[in-house]
Coordinates of C-alpha atoms in Angstrom, one line a residue:
M273 CA -23.9 -32.5 119.6
S274 CA -25.8 -32.4 122.9
R275 CA -27.3 -35.2 125.0
R276 CA -30.7 -34.9 126.6
K277 CA -33.2 -37.2 128.3
I278 CA -36.4 -38.3 126.6
S279 CA -39.2 -37.2 128.9
S280 CA -42.7 -35.9 128.5
E281 CA -41.2 -32.5 127.5
S282 CA -40.1 -34.2 124.2
F283 CA -43.8 -34.3 123.3
S284 CA -44.4 -30.6 124.0
S285 CA -44.3 -29.6 120.4
L286 CA -46.7 -32.4 119.5
G287 CA -49.3 -31.3 122.0
S288 CA -48.8 -34.2 124.4
D289 CA -50.6 -34.3 127.7
C290 CA -48.2 -36.8 129.4
P291 CA -47.3 -35.9 133.0
E292 CA -43.8 -34.5 133.7
T293 CA -41.2 -36.8 135.2
S294 CA -40.8 -36.4 139.0
P295 CA -37.4 -36.4 140.6
E296 CA -38.0 -39.8 142.1
E297 CA -38.7 -41.2 138.6
E298 CA -35.7 -39.8 136.8
G299 CA -33.8 -43.0 137.1
E300 CA -36.4 -45.1 135.2
C301 CA -37.1 -45.1 131.4
P302 CA -39.3 -42.2 130.4
L303 CA -40.5 -44.4 127.4
S304 CA -41.7 -47.1 129.8
R305 CA -44.8 -45.1 130.7
L306 CA -45.7 -44.6 127.1
C307 CA -45.0 -48.3 126.2
W308 CA -46.9 -49.6 129.3
N309 CA -49.9 -47.3 129.0
G310 CA -48.9 -45.1 131.9
S311 CA -47.9 -47.9 134.3
R312 CA -44.4 -47.8 135.9
S313 CA -44.0 -51.6 135.3
P314 CA -44.9 -54.0 132.6
P315 CA -48.4 -55.4 132.9
G316 CA -48.9 -58.8 134.3
P317 CA -50.5 -61.7 132.5
A318 CA -53.9 -60.9 134.1
D319 CA -53.7 -57.4 132.8
I320 CA -53.2 -58.4 129.2
P321 CA -56.8 -59.5 128.4
F322 CA -58.0 -56.2 129.8
A323 CA -55.6 -54.3 127.7
A324 CA -56.6 -56.3 124.6
A325 CA -60.3 -55.6 125.4
A326 CA -59.6 -51.9 125.8
A327 CA -57.7 -51.9 122.5
A328 CA -60.6 -53.6 120.8
A329 CA -63.1 -51.1 122.2
S330 CA -61.0 -48.2 121.1
A331 CA -60.6 -49.7 117.7
G332 CA -64.4 -50.2 117.4
A333 CA -64.9 -46.5 118.5
R334 CA -62.5 -45.4 115.7
R335 CA -64.3 -47.4 113.1
A336 CA -67.7 -45.9 114.0
P337 CA -67.2 -42.5 112.1
R338 CA -65.9 -44.2 108.9
R339 CA -69.1 -43.7 106.8
R340 CA -68.7 -40.1 105.7
R341 CA -70.4 -38.6 102.7
V342 CA -68.1 -38.6 99.7
N343 CA -68.0 -35.2 98.1
L344 CA -65.4 -32.7 96.9
D345 CA -65.0 -31.0 100.3
S346 CA -64.6 -34.3 102.2
L347 CA -62.0 -35.5 99.6
G348 CA -60.0 -32.3 99.9
E349 CA -60.2 -32.4 103.7
S350 CA -59.0 -36.0 103.8
I351 CA -56.0 -35.3 101.6
R352 CA -55.2 -32.2 103.7
R353 CA -55.0 -34.4 106.8
L354 CA -52.6 -36.7 105.0
T355 CA -50.4 -33.9 103.7
A356 CA -50.6 -31.5 106.7
P357 CA -51.2 -33.5 109.9
A358 CA -52.3 -31.9 113.1
P359 CA -50.0 -32.1 116.2
Q360 CA -52.5 -34.4 118.0
T361 CA -52.4 -36.8 115.0
I362 CA -48.6 -36.9 115.1
R363 CA -48.6 -37.6 118.8
Q364 CA -51.2 -40.4 118.4
T365 CA -49.2 -41.9 115.6
L366 CA -46.0 -41.9 117.7
Q367 CA -47.8 -43.6 120.7
K368 CA -49.3 -46.3 118.4
T369 CA -45.9 -46.9 116.9
L370 CA -44.3 -47.4 120.3
Q371 CA -47.2 -49.5 121.5
Y372 CA -46.7 -51.8 118.5
F373 CA -43.3 -52.9 119.9
E374 CA -44.7 -53.1 123.5
H375 CA -44.5 -57.0 123.5
Q376 CA -40.8 -56.8 122.8
V377 CA -40.3 -54.6 125.9
I378 CA -42.4 -56.9 128.0
G379 CA -40.3 -59.9 126.9
Y380 CA -37.3 -58.5 128.7
R381 CA -36.8 -60.5 131.9
D382 CA -34.8 -57.8 133.7
A383 CA -36.7 -54.8 132.2
E384 CA -36.1 -52.4 135.1
K385 CA -32.4 -53.1 135.1
N386 CA -32.0 -52.7 131.3
F387 CA -33.9 -49.4 131.4
H388 CA -32.5 -47.9 134.6
N389 CA -30.0 -45.7 132.8
I390 CA -31.9 -45.3 129.6
S391 CA -31.3 -41.5 129.5
N392 CA -27.6 -42.2 129.0
R393 CA -28.3 -44.4 126.0
C394 CA -30.8 -42.0 124.2
S395 CA -29.0 -39.2 122.5
Y396 CA -29.7 -37.3 119.3
T397 CA -29.1 -34.0 117.8
D398 CA -30.8 -31.1 119.5
C399 CA -31.6 -28.8 116.6
S400 CA -33.5 -25.5 116.7
G401 CA -35.3 -26.1 113.4
N402 CA -37.7 -28.8 112.4
E403 CA -38.4 -29.6 116.1
E404 CA -41.3 -31.9 115.4
T405 CA -39.3 -34.1 113.0
E406 CA -36.2 -34.1 115.3
D407 CA -38.4 -35.1 118.3
V408 CA -40.1 -38.0 116.4
S409 CA -36.9 -39.1 114.8
G410 CA -35.0 -38.9 118.1
I411 CA -37.6 -40.9 120.1
L412 CA -37.8 -43.6 117.4
Q413 CA -34.0 -43.8 117.2
C414 CA -33.8 -44.1 121.0
T415 CA -36.4 -46.8 121.1
A416 CA -34.7 -48.7 118.2
N417 CA -31.4 -48.6 120.2
V418 CA -33.2 -50.0 123.3
L419 CA -35.0 -52.8 121.5
G420 CA -32.1 -53.6 119.2
L421 CA -34.2 -52.8 116.1
K422 CA -33.4 -51.0 112.9
F423 CA -34.3 -47.3 112.8
E424 CA -35.7 -47.8 109.3
E425 CA -38.1 -50.4 110.5
M426 CA -39.5 -48.1 113.1
Q427 CA -39.7 -45.2 110.7
E428 CA -41.6 -47.4 108.3
K429 CA -44.0 -48.5 111.0
F430 CA -44.5 -44.8 112.0
G431 CA -45.7 -44.1 108.4
E432 CA -48.0 -47.1 108.4
E433 CA -49.6 -46.1 111.7
F434 CA -50.0 -42.5 110.4
F435 CA -51.8 -43.6 107.3
N436 CA -53.9 -46.1 109.3
I437 CA -55.2 -43.4 111.6
C438 CA -56.2 -41.2 108.6
F439 CA -57.7 -44.2 106.8
D440 CA -59.8 -45.3 109.8
E441 CA -61.3 -41.8 109.9
N442 CA -61.9 -41.4 106.2
E443 CA -61.9 -44.9 104.7
R444 CA -64.8 -44.4 102.1
V445 CA -63.4 -41.0 101.1
L446 CA -59.9 -42.2 100.5
R447 CA -61.0 -45.1 98.5
A448 CA -62.7 -42.7 96.1
V449 CA -59.5 -40.8 95.3
G450 CA -58.2 -43.1 92.6
G451 CA -58.6 -46.5 91.0
T452 CA -54.9 -47.4 91.1
L453 CA -52.0 -46.5 93.4
Q454 CA -50.7 -44.2 90.7
D455 CA -54.0 -42.4 90.3
F456 CA -54.3 -42.2 94.1
F457 CA -51.2 -40.0 94.5
N458 CA -51.8 -38.1 91.2
G459 CA -55.2 -37.1 92.5
F460 CA -53.7 -35.2 95.5
D461 CA -52.8 -32.0 93.6
A462 CA -56.3 -31.4 92.2
L463 CA -57.9 -31.9 95.6
L464 CA -55.4 -29.7 97.4
E465 CA -56.0 -27.0 94.8
H466 CA -59.7 -27.2 95.6
I467 CA -59.0 -26.7 99.3
R468 CA -56.8 -23.6 98.5
T469 CA -59.5 -22.2 96.1
S470 CA -62.2 -22.7 98.7
F471 CA -60.3 -20.6 101.2
G472 CA -59.4 -18.0 98.5
R473 CA -55.7 -18.9 98.4
Q474 CA -53.4 -19.7 95.4
A475 CA -50.7 -22.2 95.1
T476 CA -47.2 -20.8 95.8
L477 CA -43.8 -22.1 94.9
E478 CA -43.7 -23.9 98.3
S479 CA -47.1 -25.6 98.0
P480 CA -46.8 -29.4 98.3
S481 CA -47.3 -31.4 95.1
F482 CA -47.2 -35.1 94.1
L483 CA -46.4 -36.7 90.8
C484 CA -46.5 -40.5 90.3
K485 CA -45.2 -41.8 86.9
E486 CA -45.1 -45.3 85.5
L487 CA -41.6 -46.5 84.5
P488 CA -41.1 -48.6 81.4
E489 CA -40.5 -51.7 83.5
G490 CA -43.8 -51.4 85.3
N491 CA -42.6 -49.8 88.5
L492 CA -43.8 -46.4 89.8
M493 CA -41.8 -43.3 90.6
L494 CA -43.3 -40.9 93.1
H495 CA -42.1 -37.4 93.4
Y496 CA -43.1 -35.4 96.5
F497 CA -42.3 -31.7 96.0
H498 CA -41.9 -29.2 98.9
P499 CA -42.7 -32.0 101.5
H500 CA -44.1 -31.5 104.9
Q501 CA -41.3 -32.6 107.4
I502 CA -43.4 -35.2 109.2
V503 CA -45.1 -36.5 106.0
G504 CA -41.8 -36.8 104.2
F505 CA -40.4 -38.7 107.2
A506 CA -43.3 -41.1 107.1
M507 CA -43.7 -41.4 103.4
T508 CA -42.2 -44.9 103.0
G509 CA -44.6 -46.5 105.4
M510 CA -47.5 -44.4 104.1
I511 CA -47.0 -45.8 100.6
K512 CA -46.9 -49.4 101.8
A513 CA -50.0 -48.9 103.9
A514 CA -51.9 -47.2 101.1
A515 CA -51.1 -50.0 98.7
K516 CA -52.1 -52.7 101.2
K517 CA -55.2 -51.1 102.7
I518 CA -56.8 -49.7 99.5
Y519 CA -55.5 -51.8 96.7
R520 CA -54.4 -55.0 98.5
L521 CA -50.9 -54.8 97.0
E522 CA -47.6 -55.7 98.6
V523 CA -45.0 -53.2 97.4
E524 CA -41.4 -52.4 98.1
V525 CA -40.5 -48.7 98.6
E526 CA -37.1 -47.3 98.2
Q527 CA -36.2 -43.6 98.6
V528 CA -33.9 -42.5 95.8
T529 CA -31.9 -39.4 95.1
N530 CA -32.6 -37.3 92.0
D531 CA -30.3 -34.3 91.7
K532 CA -32.3 -32.9 88.8
L533 CA -35.3 -32.4 91.0
C534 CA -33.5 -30.7 93.8
S535 CA -34.1 -27.0 94.5
E536 CA -31.9 -24.5 92.8
G537 CA -30.7 -23.1 96.1
T538 CA -27.1 -22.6 97.1
N539 CA -27.0 -25.4 99.7
P540 CA -25.9 -28.5 97.9
G541 CA -27.8 -31.0 100.0
N542 CA -31.0 -29.0 100.3
C543 CA -33.5 -30.8 98.1
S544 CA -37.1 -29.7 97.9
C545 CA -38.2 -33.0 96.4
L546 CA -38.4 -36.5 97.8
T547 CA -38.4 -39.4 95.2
F548 CA -39.6 -42.9 95.9
L549 CA -39.3 -46.0 93.8
I550 CA -42.3 -48.3 94.2
K551 CA -42.0 -51.9 93.1
E552 CA -44.9 -54.4 93.3
H553 CA -44.0 -57.8 94.5
E554 CA -46.3 -59.6 92.0
N555 CA -46.5 -58.6 88.4
A556 CA -43.5 -56.4 88.8
N557 CA -42.3 -56.9 85.3
T558 CA -45.6 -57.2 83.5
T559 CA -46.6 -54.6 81.0
K560 CA -50.1 -53.4 80.2
A561 CA -51.6 -55.2 77.2
L562 CA -53.1 -53.1 74.5
P563 CA -56.5 -53.9 73.2
P564 CA -56.5 -56.0 70.0
G565 CA -56.1 -54.0 66.9
T566 CA -54.6 -51.0 68.7
S567 CA -51.6 -49.3 67.1
Q568 CA -48.9 -47.5 68.8
S569 CA -47.9 -45.5 65.8
P570 CA -49.0 -41.8 65.7
L571 CA -49.4 -42.1 61.9
D572 CA -52.3 -44.5 62.5
L573 CA -54.3 -41.9 64.3
R574 CA -57.8 -41.8 62.8
I575 CA -58.4 -38.1 63.2
S576 CA -56.8 -35.2 61.3
I577 CA -55.2 -32.1 62.9
S578 CA -57.9 -29.8 61.6
T579 CA -60.7 -32.0 63.1
F580 CA -58.9 -32.2 66.4
C581 CA -58.5 -28.4 66.5
R582 CA -62.2 -28.0 65.9
A583 CA -63.2 -30.7 68.5
F584 CA -60.9 -29.2 71.1
P585 CA -60.7 -25.4 70.3
F586 CA -58.9 -24.5 73.5
H587 CA -56.0 -26.9 73.3
L588 CA -52.3 -26.4 72.4
M589 CA -49.2 -28.5 72.1
F590 CA -45.6 -27.4 72.6
D591 CA -42.2 -29.1 72.3
P592 CA -39.3 -29.1 74.8
N593 CA -38.1 -25.8 73.3
M594 CA -41.6 -24.4 74.3
L595 CA -42.5 -23.8 70.6
V596 CA -46.2 -24.1 69.9
L597 CA -46.8 -27.1 67.6
Q598 CA -50.5 -27.0 67.5
L599 CA -53.2 -24.6 68.5
G600 CA -57.0 -24.9 68.8
E601 CA -59.3 -22.7 66.8
G602 CA -60.6 -21.0 69.9
L603 CA -57.2 -20.0 71.1
R604 CA -56.1 -19.0 67.6
K605 CA -59.1 -16.7 67.3
Q606 CA -58.3 -15.2 70.8
L607 CA -54.7 -14.6 69.9
R608 CA -55.5 -13.3 66.4
C609 CA -52.4 -15.0 65.0
D610 CA -51.6 -16.2 61.5
T611 CA -52.0 -19.9 60.8
H612 CA -48.5 -20.4 59.6
K613 CA -46.7 -18.2 62.1
T614 CA -44.3 -19.8 64.5
L615 CA -45.3 -19.1 68.1
K616 CA -43.4 -19.5 71.4
F617 CA -45.3 -20.4 74.5
Q618 CA -43.8 -17.6 76.7
E619 CA -44.8 -15.0 74.0
C620 CA -48.5 -16.0 74.0
F621 CA -49.3 -17.3 77.4
D622 CA -48.5 -16.9 81.1
I623 CA -48.9 -19.7 83.7
V624 CA -51.1 -18.4 86.4
S625 CA -51.3 -21.6 88.5
P626 CA -49.3 -23.4 89.7
K627 CA -46.6 -20.8 90.4
I628 CA -43.8 -22.3 88.2
S629 CA -41.5 -21.0 85.5
A630 CA -42.7 -21.7 81.9
T631 CA -40.2 -24.4 81.1
F632 CA -40.8 -27.9 79.7
E633 CA -39.1 -29.6 82.6
R634 CA -41.1 -27.7 85.2
V635 CA -44.4 -28.5 83.5
L636 CA -43.5 -32.2 83.3
L637 CA -43.1 -32.2 87.1
R638 CA -46.6 -30.8 87.6
L639 CA -48.6 -33.0 85.3
S640 CA -51.0 -34.0 88.1
T641 CA -51.8 -30.4 88.9
P642 CA -54.6 -28.4 87.3
F643 CA -53.1 -25.6 85.2
V644 CA -54.5 -22.1 84.6
I645 CA -52.9 -20.2 81.7
R646 CA -53.6 -16.6 80.6
T647 CA -53.4 -15.3 77.0
K648 CA -51.1 -12.4 76.1
L649 CA -52.2 -9.8 73.5
E650 CA -50.2 -7.3 71.6
D651 CA -49.2 -4.2 73.6
S652 CA -50.7 -2.0 70.8
D653 CA -54.2 -3.1 71.7
S654 CA -55.6 -0.5 74.0
E655 CA -58.3 -2.8 75.2
S656 CA -56.1 -5.8 75.8
K657 CA -56.8 -6.0 79.5
D658 CA -60.5 -6.6 78.9
K659 CA -59.8 -9.2 76.2
V660 CA -57.2 -11.3 78.1
M661 CA -58.7 -14.7 78.9
E662 CA -57.7 -17.4 81.3
I663 CA -58.0 -21.1 80.4
K664 CA -58.1 -23.9 83.0
G665 CA -57.2 -27.4 82.1
Q666 CA -54.7 -30.3 82.2
M667 CA -51.2 -30.8 80.9
I668 CA -50.7 -34.2 79.3
H669 CA -47.3 -35.6 78.2
V670 CA -47.3 -37.1 74.7
P671 CA -44.3 -39.5 74.7
E672 CA -44.7 -40.3 70.9
S673 CA -43.6 -36.8 70.0
N674 CA -42.0 -35.8 73.3
S675 CA -44.4 -32.9 73.6
I676 CA -47.0 -31.6 76.0
L677 CA -50.7 -31.4 75.2
F678 CA -52.8 -28.8 77.1
L679 CA -56.6 -29.4 77.1
G680 CA -58.6 -26.7 78.7
S681 CA -61.7 -24.6 78.9
P682 CA -62.1 -20.8 79.1
C683 CA -62.7 -19.4 82.6
V684 CA -65.9 -17.4 81.8
D685 CA -69.3 -17.6 83.2
K686 CA -71.1 -14.8 81.4
L687 CA -72.0 -14.3 77.8
D688 CA -70.8 -10.7 77.9
E689 CA -67.3 -11.9 79.0
L690 CA -67.2 -14.4 76.1
M691 CA -68.3 -11.8 73.5
G692 CA -65.9 -9.2 74.9
R693 CA -63.0 -11.6 74.1
G694 CA -64.1 -11.9 70.4
L695 CA -65.7 -15.4 70.9
H696 CA -69.2 -16.8 70.5
L697 CA -71.2 -19.5 72.2
S698 CA -70.7 -21.7 69.2
D699 CA -66.9 -21.5 69.7
I700 CA -67.3 -23.6 72.8
P701 CA -67.9 -27.3 72.0
I702 CA -71.1 -29.0 73.1
H703 CA -69.2 -31.5 75.2
D704 CA -67.5 -28.7 77.2
A705 CA -69.4 -28.0 80.5
T706 CA -68.4 -24.3 80.1
R707 CA -71.3 -23.9 77.7
D708 CA -73.7 -25.0 80.4
V709 CA -72.0 -22.7 82.9
I710 CA -72.5 -19.7 80.7
L711 CA -76.1 -20.6 79.9
V712 CA -76.9 -21.2 83.6
G713 CA -75.1 -17.9 84.4
E714 CA -77.3 -16.0 81.9
Q715 CA -80.4 -17.6 83.3
A716 CA -79.3 -16.7 86.8
K717 CA -78.6 -13.2 85.6
A718 CA -82.1 -12.9 84.2
Q719 CA -83.6 -14.3 87.4
D720 CA -81.5 -11.8 89.3
G721 CA -82.8 -8.9 87.3
L722 CA -86.4 -10.1 87.8
K723 CA -85.8 -10.5 91.5
K724 CA -84.4 -7.0 91.8
R725 CA -87.4 -5.6 89.9
M726 CA -89.8 -7.6 92.1
D727 CA -88.0 -6.3 95.2
K728 CA -88.2 -2.8 94.0
L729 CA -91.9 -3.1 93.2
K730 CA -92.5 -4.7 96.6
A731 CA -90.7 -1.8 98.4
T732 CA -92.9 0.6 96.4
L733 CA -96.1 -1.2 97.4
E734 CA -95.0 -1.3 101.0
C735 CA -94.5 2.5 101.0
T736 CA -97.8 3.0 99.3
H737 CA -99.6 0.7 101.7
Q738 CA -98.0 2.6 104.7
A739 CA -99.1 6.0 103.3
L740 CA -102.6 4.6 102.7
E741 CA -102.8 3.3 106.3
E742 CA -101.7 6.8 107.6
E743 CA -104.4 8.5 105.5
K744 CA -107.0 6.0 106.7
K745 CA -106.0 6.7 110.3
K746 CA -106.4 10.4 109.7
T747 CA -109.9 9.8 108.2
V748 CA -110.9 7.7 111.2
D749 CA -109.6 10.3 113.6
L750 CA -111.5 13.0 111.8
L751 CA -114.8 11.0 112.0
I752 CA -114.3 10.2 115.7
S753 CA -113.7 13.9 116.4
I754 CA -117.0 14.7 114.7
F755 CA -119.2 11.7 115.7
P756 CA -119.4 9.3 118.5
E757 CA -117.0 6.4 118.1
E758 CA -119.8 3.9 117.5
V759 CA -121.3 6.1 114.8
A760 CA -117.9 6.8 113.2
Q761 CA -117.2 3.1 113.0
Q762 CA -120.4 2.4 111.2
L763 CA -119.8 5.3 108.8
W764 CA -116.3 4.0 108.1
Q765 CA -117.5 0.6 107.4
G766 CA -120.2 2.0 105.0
Q767 CA -123.1 0.9 107.2
Q768 CA -126.3 2.9 107.5
V769 CA -126.6 4.7 110.8
Q770 CA -130.0 4.4 112.4
A771 CA -131.5 7.4 114.2
R772 CA -131.9 7.0 117.9
K773 CA -134.0 8.7 120.6
F774 CA -132.7 9.7 124.0
D775 CA -135.2 10.3 126.8
D776 CA -132.8 11.8 129.4
V777 CA -129.9 14.0 128.3
T778 CA -128.2 17.1 129.6
M779 CA -126.8 19.7 127.2
L780 CA -124.7 22.9 127.6
F781 CA -124.6 25.9 125.3
S782 CA -122.1 28.7 125.8
D783 CA -120.9 31.8 124.0
I784 CA -118.4 34.6 124.5
V785 CA -119.5 37.9 126.0
G786 CA -119.0 40.8 123.4
F787 CA -117.7 38.5 120.7
T788 CA -118.9 40.8 117.9
A789 CA -117.0 43.8 119.4
I790 CA -113.9 41.7 119.8
C791 CA -114.0 40.6 116.2
A792 CA -114.4 44.2 115.0
Q793 CA -111.1 45.1 116.7
C794 CA -109.0 42.1 115.5
T795 CA -107.8 40.4 112.4
P796 CA -109.4 37.1 111.3
M797 CA -106.2 35.2 112.2
Q798 CA -106.2 36.7 115.7
V799 CA -109.8 35.6 116.2
I800 CA -109.0 32.0 114.9
S801 CA -106.0 31.8 117.2
M802 CA -108.0 33.0 120.2
L803 CA -110.8 30.5 119.6
N804 CA -108.4 27.6 118.9
E805 CA -106.6 28.2 122.2
L806 CA -109.9 28.4 124.2
Y807 CA -111.6 25.4 122.5
T808 CA -108.5 23.3 122.9
R809 CA -108.7 23.7 126.6
F810 CA -112.4 22.9 126.5
D811 CA -111.9 19.7 124.4
H812 CA -109.3 18.5 126.8
Q813 CA -111.8 18.9 129.7
C814 CA -114.5 17.1 127.7
G815 CA -112.2 14.1 127.4
F816 CA -111.4 14.2 131.1
L817 CA -115.1 14.3 132.2
D818 CA -116.2 11.9 129.4
I819 CA -118.6 14.5 127.8
Y820 CA -119.5 14.4 124.1
K821 CA -118.7 17.6 122.2
V822 CA -121.6 18.2 119.8
E823 CA -120.4 21.2 117.7
T824 CA -118.8 24.6 117.6
I825 CA -120.3 27.4 115.5
G826 CA -118.4 30.7 115.8
D827 CA -118.1 31.5 119.5
A828 CA -120.9 29.0 120.4
Y829 CA -119.7 25.8 122.1
C830 CA -122.2 22.9 122.6
V831 CA -121.6 19.7 124.6
A832 CA -123.9 16.9 125.9
A833 CA -123.8 14.3 128.6
G834 CA -125.7 11.0 128.5
L835 CA -125.8 11.1 124.7
H836 CA -122.8 9.0 123.5
K837 CA -123.2 6.6 126.5
K838 CA -125.9 6.1 129.0
S839 CA -125.2 7.7 132.4
L840 CA -127.3 8.4 135.6
S841 CA -125.0 11.4 136.6
H842 CA -125.0 13.3 133.3
A843 CA -126.4 16.5 134.9
K844 CA -123.6 16.5 137.4
A845 CA -121.0 16.1 134.7
I846 CA -122.4 19.1 132.7
A847 CA -122.5 21.2 135.9
L848 CA -118.8 20.4 136.5
M849 CA -118.1 21.2 132.8
A850 CA -119.8 24.6 133.1
L851 CA -117.7 25.6 136.2
K852 CA -114.5 24.4 134.5
M853 CA -115.3 26.4 131.3
M854 CA -115.8 29.5 133.3
E855 CA -112.4 29.0 135.0
L856 CA -110.6 28.1 131.8
S857 CA -112.0 31.1 129.9
E858 CA -110.2 33.5 132.2
E859 CA -106.8 32.0 131.3
V860 CA -107.3 33.0 127.6
L861 CA -106.9 36.7 126.7
T862 CA -108.4 38.6 123.9
P863 CA -106.1 40.4 121.5
D864 CA -106.5 43.6 123.6
G865 CA -105.3 41.8 126.7
S866 CA -108.6 41.3 128.5
P867 CA -109.7 37.8 129.8
I868 CA -112.5 36.1 127.9
K869 CA -115.9 36.0 129.7
L870 CA -118.5 33.4 129.0

């Protein structure tokens, strides 16, 4: 046992932003700042109205975001906040709990004297594990000692404040969880499973779970498996607050010990389940009245076993020895078993979710959890892996025969998967939404195939269009290289080109000196290469001087100025072109190594 002072460091694990205690303040109560909203002394009478106004304003701000859209995600998120609170929520709950008892602190006439050596009166165990729970428990225990209150009273108030904070943020969402207090807690598991599925996680042996059962005398028994440390600490107050806020019920909550539900570990006191007995103040001993004419005898059931097996083809019943008492037609067809053969649950099925052992007692403790079971086939079947099927559903306790009824639907969304397991669409009852899932899946598959074909056709059209555009560009470039751009444009658009008359144009004609003799000594490819090199240089010069190239025939090269566009200096441009052609021709050599002469 060690003794320590309660300072702002006690809130470090809870994410507190309280300032650290200075050396001059070590003699005063470190809780006084928290209880008096940061002041070193109790507020005076004039300060109380302002404090009440601030509290009312903050309460109004908290009520503003209440109207949230109720959907599966918001339901799961609200339950997650209740079962796995954030550090700032825990700190806020602790502050509200201490502020609730603020008026009792203010009522002390000699407050500073009573709290001067508070650190010597606040002691609790300093444990390395469960620091959050130890800090909260220690602070509440210290405050209870100072105020002369019972620790259980403050613990209960802590739970109530914790639920109120979550309720203020998600009132409409939490009201939609269940119609009764029993349904409210039994709905937690399905919503927590949705949260885990959304994030791609599966329930483990340590996943929190709730089970609320109605006792014969009308009371409720709530089991909280693998509890969160803070939530388990606050559970008593949470139950009372939930009953009062949502269902307007006044209940008494008592935590009881149930050794059968404790974990199977070696530590004798280490129990992984908290059990609470819930008693309603009014109507505590009343029992639910059955509708007139309703019988409680199983023999009076107005449906035969064969009809039930056809109506619910994916159901089964098993007794405490895990012997299968009844099997739906769909499961029987999947297992390919004889009608009169005695089956054992472990030999035919595996429990995929939740992660529990396949025993009657363990299943009873998870009745509020969605179950996923997987069929087992004979090892001799070489294709057994493709034919194994998972069924998702609910376990229901049947007290009349002390057995468990499983009602489920196959986890398939494609017709191929259904057919591959030896089943047909008619094997799924019309009332089962799985039929719609498969049909919608097939429709989506057909639309997917059509979309892929359309995408492929679109890609082909885009490639063809791109190739066409490239060919069109080549055609336009060829026309422009032969005709003036204006004429080429008219020809491309299919228009008729009108003949035009030019009064003032300068033209140039050139040929190569001794071209016939050169051709006689060279091969055709050498002549073509020589002319291409020469005329490429001439073409570049035409573009530079903005002169129109009319035509090339053999070694003759013909250009004109003032033809493609009107110009007053066309003769000068032709003269410059002639000089430049003479200069460029000397740069090109004949195949025998002599420069070309024009």
